[in-house]
mmCIF file of C-alpha atoms and ligand atoms in Angstrom:
data_model
loop_
_atom_site.group_PDB
_atom_site.id
_atom_site.type_symbol
_atom_site.label_atom_id
_atom_site.label_comp_id
_atom_site.label_asym_id
_atom_site.label_seq_id
_atom_site.Cartn_x
_atom_site.Cartn_y
_atom_site.Cartn_z
ATOM 1 C CA MET A 891 0.000 0.000 0.000
ATOM 2 C CA ASN A 892 0.985 3.563 -0.640
ATOM 3 C CA LYS A 893 0.250 6.028 2.201
ATOM 4 C CA ASN A 894 0.876 9.729 2.725
ATOM 5 C CA ILE A 895 1.801 10.700 6.260
ATOM 6 C CA ALA A 896 1.996 14.289 7.500
ATOM 7 C CA VAL A 897 4.876 14.502 9.969
ATOM 8 C CA LEU A 898 4.553 17.147 12.664
ATOM 9 C CA ARG A 899 7.719 16.950 14.762
ATOM 10 C CA GLY A 900 6.937 20.045 16.822
ATOM 11 C CA ASP A 901 9.042 21.334 19.708
ATOM 12 C CA GLY A 902 11.349 20.119 22.469
ATOM 13 C CA ILE A 903 11.939 16.380 22.221
ATOM 14 C CA GLY A 904 9.339 16.146 19.417
ATOM 15 C CA PRO A 905 11.864 15.887 16.546
ATOM 16 C CA GLU A 906 13.989 13.223 18.284
ATOM 17 C CA ILE A 907 11.130 10.904 19.180
ATOM 18 C CA VAL A 908 9.402 11.245 15.810
ATOM 19 C CA ASN A 909 12.633 10.300 14.025
ATOM 20 C CA GLU A 910 12.683 7.009 15.915
ATOM 21 C CA ALA A 911 9.047 6.276 15.029
ATOM 22 C CA ILE A 912 9.874 6.900 11.365
ATOM 23 C CA LYS A 913 12.725 4.389 11.575
ATOM 24 C CA ALA A 914 10.154 1.809 12.683
ATOM 25 C CA LEU A 915 7.719 2.774 9.914
ATOM 26 C CA ASP A 916 10.469 2.585 7.280
ATOM 27 C CA LYS A 917 11.405 -0.874 8.458
ATOM 28 C CA ILE A 918 7.761 -1.956 8.218
ATOM 29 C CA ALA A 919 7.543 -0.497 4.701
ATOM 30 C CA GLU A 920 10.661 -2.409 3.658
ATOM 31 C CA ILE A 921 9.604 -5.769 5.104
ATOM 32 C CA TYR A 922 5.925 -5.671 4.167
ATOM 33 C CA GLY A 923 6.269 -3.949 0.794
ATOM 34 C CA HIS A 924 4.518 -0.645 1.549
ATOM 35 C CA THR A 925 5.459 2.880 0.554
ATOM 36 C CA PHE A 926 5.135 5.612 3.149
ATOM 37 C CA ASN A 927 5.546 9.167 1.850
ATOM 38 C CA TYR A 928 6.269 11.772 4.518
ATOM 39 C CA SER A 929 5.437 15.480 4.332
ATOM 40 C CA ASP A 930 6.947 17.680 7.034
ATOM 41 C CA VAL A 931 4.736 20.329 8.592
ATOM 42 C CA ASP A 932 5.955 22.794 11.225
ATOM 43 C CA ILE A 933 3.687 23.010 14.249
ATOM 44 C CA GLY A 934 3.867 24.827 17.575
ATOM 45 C CA GLY A 935 6.712 27.028 18.699
ATOM 46 C CA CYS A 936 8.942 26.222 15.739
ATOM 47 C CA SER A 937 6.189 27.436 13.404
ATOM 48 C CA ILE A 938 5.628 30.588 15.489
ATOM 49 C CA ASP A 939 9.364 31.352 15.168
ATOM 50 C CA LYS A 940 9.340 30.821 11.391
ATOM 51 C CA PHE A 941 5.922 32.070 10.315
ATOM 52 C CA GLY A 942 4.413 33.942 13.276
ATOM 53 C CA VAL A 943 1.596 31.388 13.615
ATOM 54 C CA PRO A 944 1.600 27.956 15.300
ATOM 55 C CA ILE A 945 0.499 26.273 12.058
ATOM 56 C CA THR A 946 0.127 27.726 8.573
ATOM 57 C CA ASP A 947 -2.942 27.206 6.361
ATOM 58 C CA GLU A 948 -0.708 25.299 3.984
ATOM 59 C CA GLY A 949 0.420 23.025 6.818
ATOM 60 C CA MET A 950 -3.161 22.429 7.870
ATOM 61 C CA ASN A 951 -4.086 21.512 4.292
ATOM 62 C CA ILE A 952 -1.250 18.999 4.093
ATOM 63 C CA CYS A 953 -2.659 17.347 7.247
ATOM 64 C CA LYS A 954 -6.197 17.314 5.861
ATOM 65 C CA ASN A 955 -5.070 15.744 2.594
ATOM 66 C CA SER A 956 -2.909 13.031 4.172
ATOM 67 C CA ASP A 957 -3.831 9.489 5.062
ATOM 68 C CA SER A 958 -2.700 10.121 8.621
ATOM 69 C CA VAL A 959 -0.733 12.482 10.840
ATOM 70 C CA LEU A 960 2.207 11.635 13.087
ATOM 71 C CA LEU A 961 2.881 14.198 15.825
ATOM 72 C CA GLY A 962 5.698 14.618 18.357
ATOM 73 C CA ALA A 963 4.841 17.332 20.891
ATOM 74 C CA VAL A 964 4.341 21.087 20.991
ATOM 75 C CA GLY A 965 5.136 23.942 23.360
ATOM 76 C CA GLY A 966 7.857 25.134 25.694
ATOM 77 C CA PRO A 967 8.718 27.991 28.053
ATOM 78 C CA LYS A 968 9.977 30.111 25.160
ATOM 79 C CA TRP A 969 6.396 30.534 23.895
ATOM 80 C CA ASP A 970 4.564 30.632 27.234
ATOM 81 C CA ASN A 971 3.995 34.361 26.973
ATOM 82 C CA CYS A 972 2.633 34.343 23.429
ATOM 83 C CA PRO A 973 -0.901 35.733 23.177
ATOM 84 C CA PRO A 974 -3.494 32.912 23.516
ATOM 85 C CA GLU A 975 -4.432 33.000 19.786
ATOM 86 C CA ILE A 976 -0.935 32.006 18.715
ATOM 87 C CA ARG A 977 0.184 29.717 21.520
ATOM 88 C CA PRO A 978 1.722 26.409 20.321
ATOM 89 C CA GLU A 979 -1.144 24.406 21.866
ATOM 90 C CA LYS A 980 -3.605 26.377 19.765
ATOM 91 C CA ALA A 981 -2.313 24.610 16.646
ATOM 92 C CA LEU A 982 -2.793 21.196 18.193
ATOM 93 C CA LEU A 983 -6.394 22.022 19.080
ATOM 94 C CA ALA A 984 -6.939 23.463 15.591
ATOM 95 C CA VAL A 985 -5.698 20.271 13.923
ATOM 96 C CA ARG A 986 -7.936 18.153 16.172
ATOM 97 C CA LYS A 987 -10.921 20.333 15.327
ATOM 98 C CA GLU A 988 -10.316 20.793 11.573
ATOM 99 C CA LEU A 989 -9.645 17.119 10.995
ATOM 100 C CA GLY A 990 -12.701 16.162 13.064
ATOM 101 C CA LEU A 991 -10.628 14.030 15.442
ATOM 102 C CA PHE A 992 -13.314 13.625 18.071
ATOM 103 C CA ALA A 993 -12.231 10.301 19.550
ATOM 104 C CA ASN A 994 -8.971 10.088 21.445
ATOM 105 C CA LEU A 995 -7.978 6.560 22.399
ATOM 106 C CA ARG A 996 -5.384 6.272 25.117
ATOM 107 C CA PRO A 997 -4.565 2.619 25.751
ATOM 108 C CA THR A 998 -2.946 2.307 29.175
ATOM 109 C CA CYS A 999 -1.000 -0.927 29.408
ATOM 110 C CA LEU A 1000 1.638 -1.885 31.861
ATOM 111 C CA PHE A 1001 4.477 -3.745 30.207
ATOM 112 C CA LEU A 1002 5.132 -6.325 32.920
ATOM 113 C CA GLN A 1003 8.881 -5.827 32.410
ATOM 114 C CA LEU A 1004 8.333 -2.322 33.845
ATOM 115 C CA ALA A 1005 6.207 -3.231 36.880
ATOM 116 C CA ASN A 1006 8.955 -1.912 39.153
ATOM 117 C CA ALA A 1007 9.018 1.424 37.346
ATOM 118 C CA SER A 1008 5.488 2.216 38.500
ATOM 119 C CA PRO A 1009 5.409 4.218 41.735
ATOM 120 C CA LEU A 1010 2.461 2.059 42.834
ATOM 121 C CA LYS A 1011 2.904 -1.045 44.972
ATOM 122 C CA GLN A 1012 3.317 -4.411 43.265
ATOM 123 C CA GLU A 1013 0.052 -5.685 44.770
ATOM 124 C CA ILE A 1014 -1.770 -2.959 42.829
ATOM 125 C CA VAL A 1015 -0.064 -3.065 39.429
ATOM 126 C CA GLY A 1016 1.733 -6.415 39.561
ATOM 127 C CA ASN A 1017 -1.080 -8.355 37.879
ATOM 128 C CA GLY A 1018 -0.898 -6.101 34.858
ATOM 129 C CA ILE A 1019 -2.819 -3.011 33.842
ATOM 130 C CA ASP A 1020 -4.776 -2.959 30.602
ATOM 131 C CA LEU A 1021 -7.310 -0.208 30.276
ATOM 132 C CA MET A 1022 -8.479 2.017 27.475
ATOM 133 C CA ILE A 1023 -9.305 5.652 28.043
ATOM 134 C CA VAL A 1024 -11.651 7.054 25.397
ATOM 135 C CA ARG A 1025 -11.468 10.835 25.611
ATOM 136 C CA GLU A 1026 -13.821 13.169 23.735
ATOM 137 C CA LEU A 1027 -11.452 15.506 21.901
ATOM 138 C CA THR A 1028 -13.247 18.232 19.960
ATOM 139 C CA GLY A 1029 -15.847 19.547 22.412
ATOM 140 C CA GLY A 1030 -16.339 20.684 25.968
ATOM 141 C CA ILE A 1031 -14.422 23.403 27.742
ATOM 142 C CA TYR A 1032 -11.468 23.175 25.333
ATOM 143 C CA PHE A 1033 -13.606 24.552 22.524
ATOM 144 C CA GLY A 1034 -16.175 26.684 24.362
ATOM 145 C CA LYS A 1035 -16.219 30.460 24.202
ATOM 146 C CA ARG A 1036 -13.681 32.018 26.559
ATOM 147 C CA PHE A 1037 -13.049 35.612 27.512
ATOM 148 C CA THR A 1038 -11.710 37.858 30.234
ATOM 149 C CA GLU A 1039 -13.511 41.067 31.108
ATOM 150 C CA GLU A 1040 -13.479 43.749 33.728
ATOM 151 C CA LYS A 1041 -16.383 43.510 36.135
ATOM 152 C CA ASN A 1042 -16.914 45.354 39.413
ATOM 153 C CA GLY A 1043 -13.400 46.761 39.318
ATOM 154 C CA GLU A 1044 -11.615 43.444 38.832
ATOM 155 C CA LEU A 1045 -10.892 41.000 36.037
ATOM 156 C CA GLU A 1046 -13.219 38.065 35.535
ATOM 157 C CA ALA A 1047 -12.476 35.112 33.261
ATOM 158 C CA THR A 1048 -14.995 32.718 31.727
ATOM 159 C CA ASP A 1049 -14.676 29.360 29.925
ATOM 160 C CA TYR A 1050 -17.821 27.684 28.663
ATOM 161 C CA MET A 1051 -18.270 23.923 28.695
ATOM 162 C CA THR A 1052 -20.871 22.748 26.193
ATOM 163 C CA TYR A 1053 -21.858 19.310 24.897
ATOM 164 C CA ALA A 1054 -24.554 18.479 22.347
ATOM 165 C CA GLU A 1055 -26.288 15.092 22.474
ATOM 166 C CA SER A 1056 -24.873 14.178 19.070
ATOM 167 C CA GLU A 1057 -21.317 14.819 20.281
ATOM 168 C CA ILE A 1058 -21.870 12.629 23.327
ATOM 169 C CA GLU A 1059 -23.519 9.899 21.309
ATOM 170 C CA ARG A 1060 -20.715 9.586 18.739
ATOM 171 C CA ILE A 1061 -17.973 9.299 21.378
ATOM 172 C CA GLY A 1062 -20.198 6.917 23.327
ATOM 173 C CA ARG A 1063 -20.431 4.649 20.297
ATOM 174 C CA VAL A 1064 -16.655 4.551 19.929
ATOM 175 C CA ALA A 1065 -16.392 3.577 23.600
ATOM 176 C CA PHE A 1066 -19.076 0.874 23.480
ATOM 177 C CA ASP A 1067 -17.563 -0.553 20.270
ATOM 178 C CA SER A 1068 -14.154 -0.572 21.887
ATOM 179 C CA ALA A 1069 -15.562 -2.349 24.973
ATOM 180 C CA MET A 1070 -17.157 -4.982 22.705
ATOM 181 C CA LYS A 1071 -13.690 -5.791 21.305
ATOM 182 C CA ARG A 1072 -12.189 -6.014 24.782
ATOM 183 C CA ARG A 1073 -13.512 -7.282 28.132
ATOM 184 C CA LYS A 1074 -16.981 -5.781 27.557
ATOM 185 C CA LYS A 1075 -16.905 -3.376 30.507
ATOM 186 C CA LEU A 1076 -17.470 0.337 30.164
ATOM 187 C CA ALA A 1077 -17.379 3.027 32.843
ATOM 188 C CA SER A 1078 -18.599 6.471 31.856
ATOM 189 C CA VAL A 1079 -16.910 9.198 33.870
ATOM 190 C CA ASP A 1080 -18.777 12.424 34.640
ATOM 191 C CA LYS A 1081 -19.632 14.976 37.303
ATOM 192 C CA ALA A 1082 -23.392 14.545 37.057
ATOM 193 C CA ASN A 1083 -23.876 15.490 40.709
ATOM 194 C CA VAL A 1084 -22.945 19.068 39.738
ATOM 195 C CA LEU A 1085 -22.742 19.757 35.991
ATOM 196 C CA ASP A 1086 -25.582 19.965 33.472
ATOM 197 C CA SER A 1087 -23.262 18.879 30.668
ATOM 198 C CA SER A 1088 -22.530 15.744 32.712
ATOM 199 C CA ARG A 1089 -26.222 15.058 33.317
ATOM 200 C CA LEU A 1090 -26.852 15.127 29.567
ATOM 201 C CA TRP A 1091 -23.728 13.004 29.101
ATOM 202 C CA ARG A 1092 -25.055 10.370 31.498
ATOM 203 C CA LYS A 1093 -28.556 10.371 30.014
ATOM 204 C CA THR A 1094 -27.179 9.933 26.488
ATOM 205 C CA MET A 1095 -24.862 7.104 27.589
ATOM 206 C CA HIS A 1096 -27.773 5.310 29.255
ATOM 207 C CA LYS A 1097 -29.749 5.421 25.997
ATOM 208 C CA LEU A 1098 -26.781 3.954 24.121
ATOM 209 C CA ALA A 1099 -26.267 1.270 26.752
ATOM 210 C CA GLU A 1100 -29.617 -0.228 25.734
ATOM 211 C CA GLU A 1101 -28.126 -0.928 22.297
ATOM 212 C CA TYR A 1102 -25.195 -2.768 23.853
ATOM 213 C CA PRO A 1103 -26.777 -5.249 26.297
ATOM 214 C CA GLU A 1104 -23.593 -7.327 26.375
ATOM 215 C CA VAL A 1105 -21.547 -4.463 27.772
ATOM 216 C CA GLU A 1106 -21.465 -4.182 31.547
ATOM 217 C CA TYR A 1107 -22.020 -0.440 31.878
ATOM 218 C CA SER A 1108 -21.528 1.815 34.892
ATOM 219 C CA ASP A 1109 -21.448 5.528 35.726
ATOM 220 C CA ILE A 1110 -18.676 6.854 37.888
ATOM 221 C CA LEU A 1111 -17.975 10.362 39.144
ATOM 222 C CA VAL A 1112 -14.696 11.865 38.043
ATOM 223 C CA ASP A 1113 -13.352 12.480 41.553
ATOM 224 C CA ASN A 1114 -14.051 8.903 42.547
ATOM 225 C CA THR A 1115 -12.436 7.729 39.286
ATOM 226 C CA ALA A 1116 -9.254 9.590 40.207
ATOM 227 C CA MET A 1117 -9.197 7.675 43.484
ATOM 228 C CA GLN A 1118 -10.182 4.264 42.044
ATOM 229 C CA LEU A 1119 -7.450 4.465 39.390
ATOM 230 C CA ILE A 1120 -4.876 4.388 42.172
ATOM 231 C CA LYS A 1121 -6.758 2.119 44.576
ATOM 232 C CA ASN A 1122 -7.875 -0.624 42.218
ATOM 233 C CA PRO A 1123 -7.034 0.083 38.569
ATOM 234 C CA SER A 1124 -7.715 -3.442 37.338
ATOM 235 C CA GLN A 1125 -11.472 -2.987 37.957
ATOM 236 C CA PHE A 1126 -11.534 -0.897 34.742
ATOM 237 C CA ASP A 1127 -11.646 -2.000 31.110
ATOM 238 C CA VAL A 1128 -12.823 0.976 29.002
ATOM 239 C CA LEU A 1129 -13.339 4.452 30.460
ATOM 240 C CA VAL A 1130 -15.145 7.111 28.430
ATOM 241 C CA THR A 1131 -15.166 10.757 29.375
ATOM 242 C CA GLU A 1132 -15.309 14.344 28.215
ATOM 243 C CA ASN A 1133 -12.324 16.319 26.993
ATOM 244 C CA MET A 1134 -10.858 17.885 30.136
ATOM 245 C CA PHE A 1135 -11.578 14.985 32.500
ATOM 246 C CA GLY A 1136 -9.905 12.718 29.942
ATOM 247 C CA ASP A 1137 -6.855 14.957 29.752
ATOM 248 C CA ILE A 1138 -6.380 14.831 33.506
ATOM 249 C CA LEU A 1139 -7.220 11.166 34.089
ATOM 250 C CA SER A 1140 -4.981 9.950 31.277
ATOM 251 C CA ASP A 1141 -1.934 11.635 32.814
ATOM 252 C CA GLU A 1142 -2.832 10.032 36.119
ATOM 253 C CA ALA A 1143 -3.352 6.630 34.518
ATOM 254 C CA SER A 1144 -0.023 6.850 32.708
ATOM 255 C CA MET A 1145 1.772 6.478 36.027
ATOM 256 C CA LEU A 1146 0.228 3.032 36.412
ATOM 257 C CA THR A 1147 2.347 2.047 33.456
ATOM 258 C CA GLY A 1148 5.589 3.263 34.974
ATOM 259 C CA SER A 1149 6.275 6.213 32.720
ATOM 260 C CA ILE A 1150 4.265 8.669 30.714
ATOM 261 C CA GLY A 1151 6.961 8.150 28.065
ATOM 262 C CA MET A 1152 5.449 4.756 27.237
ATOM 263 C CA MET A 1153 1.930 5.901 26.395
ATOM 264 C CA PRO A 1154 0.714 6.233 22.804
ATOM 265 C CA SER A 1155 -2.527 7.734 21.587
ATOM 266 C CA ALA A 1156 -4.743 7.711 18.543
ATOM 267 C CA SER A 1157 -7.096 10.554 17.643
ATOM 268 C CA LEU A 1158 -9.739 9.311 15.260
ATOM 269 C CA SER A 1159 -12.346 10.915 13.014
ATOM 270 C CA SER A 1160 -15.359 9.426 11.279
ATOM 271 C CA THR A 1161 -13.072 8.500 8.335
ATOM 272 C CA THR A 1162 -9.771 6.607 8.483
ATOM 273 C CA LEU A 1163 -7.839 9.872 8.839
ATOM 274 C CA GLY A 1164 -6.277 9.960 12.288
ATOM 275 C CA MET A 1165 -3.530 11.638 14.240
ATOM 276 C CA TYR A 1166 -1.067 9.660 16.319
ATOM 277 C CA GLU A 1167 1.040 11.062 19.123
ATOM 278 C CA PRO A 1168 2.499 10.118 22.494
ATOM 279 C CA ILE A 1169 0.470 11.564 25.361
ATOM 280 C CA HIS A 1170 3.465 13.265 26.969
ATOM 281 C CA GLY A 1171 4.589 16.795 26.259
ATOM 282 C CA SER A 1172 7.649 18.381 24.644
ATOM 283 C CA ALA A 1173 9.926 18.030 27.725
ATOM 284 C CA PRO A 1174 12.055 21.081 26.816
ATOM 285 C CA ASP A 1175 14.392 20.404 29.757
ATOM 286 C CA ILE A 1176 15.768 17.290 28.070
ATOM 287 C CA ALA A 1177 15.392 18.317 24.412
ATOM 288 C CA GLY A 1178 18.354 17.565 22.159
ATOM 289 C CA MET A 1179 20.099 15.433 24.790
ATOM 290 C CA ASP A 1180 19.236 12.080 23.208
ATOM 291 C CA ILE A 1181 17.752 10.777 26.461
ATOM 292 C CA ALA A 1182 13.999 10.963 25.745
ATOM 293 C CA ASN A 1183 11.945 7.775 25.634
ATOM 294 C CA PRO A 1184 10.769 7.258 22.021
ATOM 295 C CA LEU A 1185 8.578 4.241 22.822
ATOM 296 C CA GLY A 1186 5.329 6.196 23.280
ATOM 297 C CA THR A 1187 5.819 7.616 19.782
ATOM 298 C CA ILE A 1188 6.895 4.309 18.251
ATOM 299 C CA LEU A 1189 3.795 2.674 19.781
ATOM 300 C CA SER A 1190 1.715 5.545 18.364
ATOM 301 C CA ALA A 1191 3.051 4.663 14.913
ATOM 302 C CA ALA A 1192 1.815 1.119 15.549
ATOM 303 C CA LEU A 1193 -1.642 2.504 16.324
ATOM 304 C CA MET A 1194 -1.504 4.422 13.028
ATOM 305 C CA LEU A 1195 -0.901 1.175 11.161
ATOM 306 C CA ARG A 1196 -3.733 -0.518 13.038
ATOM 307 C CA TYR A 1197 -6.423 2.159 12.929
ATOM 308 C CA SER A 1198 -5.751 4.295 9.852
ATOM 309 C CA PHE A 1199 -4.136 1.781 7.491
ATOM 310 C CA ASN A 1200 -5.824 -1.427 8.640
ATOM 311 C CA MET A 1201 -2.399 -3.087 8.918
ATOM 312 C CA ALA A 1202 -2.897 -5.243 12.018
ATOM 313 C CA LYS A 1203 0.039 -7.587 11.324
ATOM 314 C CA GLU A 1204 2.410 -4.682 10.865
ATOM 315 C CA ALA A 1205 1.150 -3.001 14.061
ATOM 316 C CA ASP A 1206 1.692 -6.252 15.964
ATOM 317 C CA ALA A 1207 5.220 -6.448 14.549
ATOM 318 C CA ILE A 1208 6.138 -3.077 16.089
ATOM 319 C CA GLU A 1209 4.537 -3.914 19.442
ATOM 320 C CA THR A 1210 6.317 -7.276 19.540
ATOM 321 C CA ALA A 1211 9.626 -5.559 18.794
ATOM 322 C CA VAL A 1212 9.096 -3.097 21.657
ATOM 323 C CA ASN A 1213 8.365 -6.022 23.978
ATOM 324 C CA ALA A 1214 11.506 -7.821 22.817
ATOM 325 C CA VAL A 1215 13.683 -4.788 23.532
ATOM 326 C CA LEU A 1216 12.190 -4.472 27.023
ATOM 327 C CA ASP A 1217 12.636 -8.220 27.612
ATOM 328 C CA GLU A 1218 16.304 -7.835 26.741
ATOM 329 C CA GLY A 1219 16.604 -5.226 29.483
ATOM 330 C CA TYR A 1220 17.099 -2.038 27.478
ATOM 331 C CA ARG A 1221 15.712 1.089 29.144
ATOM 332 C CA THR A 1222 15.740 4.833 28.625
ATOM 333 C CA GLY A 1223 16.396 6.915 31.733
ATOM 334 C CA ASP A 1224 12.733 7.353 32.691
ATOM 335 C CA ILE A 1225 12.189 3.584 33.028
ATOM 336 C CA TYR A 1226 15.705 2.634 34.100
ATOM 337 C CA GLU A 1227 16.283 0.530 37.177
ATOM 338 C CA GLU A 1228 19.386 -1.173 38.536
ATOM 339 C CA GLY A 1229 20.371 -4.248 36.600
ATOM 340 C CA THR A 1230 18.969 -2.986 33.290
ATOM 341 C CA LYS A 1231 20.849 -1.410 30.377
ATOM 342 C CA LYS A 1232 20.476 2.332 29.968
ATOM 343 C CA VAL A 1233 20.256 3.551 26.365
ATOM 344 C CA GLY A 1234 19.525 6.869 24.686
ATOM 345 C CA CYS A 1235 16.659 7.834 22.427
ATOM 346 C CA LYS A 1236 18.398 6.946 19.138
ATOM 347 C CA GLU A 1237 19.750 3.653 20.395
ATOM 348 C CA MET A 1238 16.317 2.667 21.707
ATOM 349 C CA GLY A 1239 14.867 3.465 18.269
ATOM 350 C CA ASP A 1240 17.566 1.402 16.544
ATOM 351 C CA LEU A 1241 17.026 -1.560 18.870
ATOM 352 C CA VAL A 1242 13.299 -1.592 18.145
ATOM 353 C CA MET A 1243 13.835 -1.160 14.404
ATOM 354 C CA GLN A 1244 16.293 -4.082 14.269
ATOM 355 C CA ARG A 1245 13.781 -6.367 15.990
ATOM 356 C CA ILE A 1246 10.858 -5.678 13.661
ATOM 357 C CA LYS A 1247 10.099 -8.839 11.691
HETATM 358 C C1 IPM B 2492 -2.763 16.231 25.723
HETATM 359 C C2 IPM B 2492 -2.128 17.563 26.025
HETATM 360 C C3 IPM B 2492 -2.883 18.659 25.302
HETATM 361 C C4 IPM B 2492 -4.300 18.628 25.815
HETATM 362 C C5 IPM B 2492 -2.269 20.065 25.457
HETATM 363 C C6 IPM B 2492 -0.856 20.113 24.956
HETATM 364 C C7 IPM B 2492 -3.108 21.125 24.804
HETATM 365 O O1 IPM B 2492 -2.066 17.764 27.405
HETATM 366 O O2 IPM B 2492 -2.840 15.868 24.531
HETATM 367 O O3 IPM B 2492 -3.170 15.547 26.662
HETATM 368 O O4 IPM B 2492 -4.605 19.217 26.869
HETATM 369 O O5 IPM B 2492 -5.151 18.017 25.155
HETATM 370 MG MG1 MG B 2493 -2.672 16.110 28.559
#
């Protein structure tokens, strides 16, 4: 197959980790007889420096016309004082919105080789963690009207959180479908004891649940979810939630896996066009030092093969290679422990690439 991939390296460690994911994709192309064509698009701070905007219209069009998008990370202290309209993160949200990427899948799996890297006790994570966070990605407070105004002699800031039934229903379907392919358990996370948007969320999920009688469905409040994720994470299979709750809970859940550096994500639309990125940020403090963990990005490339290109075998090949490298004891600094072999970003990428069969 011939596929066009928009490559958005971004800022900080973005370029380094994306390069390692491309090594893996090139190896897949070579072994399985595919052609992957890459188009570079600047996004985030690097684009602000070059063009004065965090993504150009031309860049956005390249993304829209690709078969999929591979992203590193955006942002850094250098651009923290940019006006809100041109902040690096603005481009990321714009790509999500313009490409219609409403469903963000964040698989949270503990590689058993890394059980000791998790700050949680063995009795909590030792039996393995395998949950899927389905985060709504193009609605809610991230995309509501926001403004700051002067009122009664002081500044007042407002952010609106809005959800339409249709938005809730389409993310709900993704979550129920995902549960059907897994252990058939779905927990819908909300704050229905306080928020109207959550009450509509819950009502809409209940309607959908009737269409999926095989799925064991439950509602759970977001504060309780935050606690249960630490107390008893293996009770969960699929979690579905709105944009901001999903942002927060997925960072929390990543620590169950040992390191946020391990976690991939897929942002899907109603077509096969998707965007694939690790869930971590641009880590400017370690940028350019060749010590970042590229595995979250490499695993994101595997998700691209699986979800956008329908290449399940090829996706498995990357995941198996990552497992092999971990089995052999290779670790980047974030997952290093005594008795293992510390390697840099490039070497980790090479090791994975060499093991892809
Ligand atoms: C994420 C990130 C982004 C988000 C930021 C960079 C805007 O934290 O993908 O989780 O909040 O969605
Ligand atoms: Mg986040």
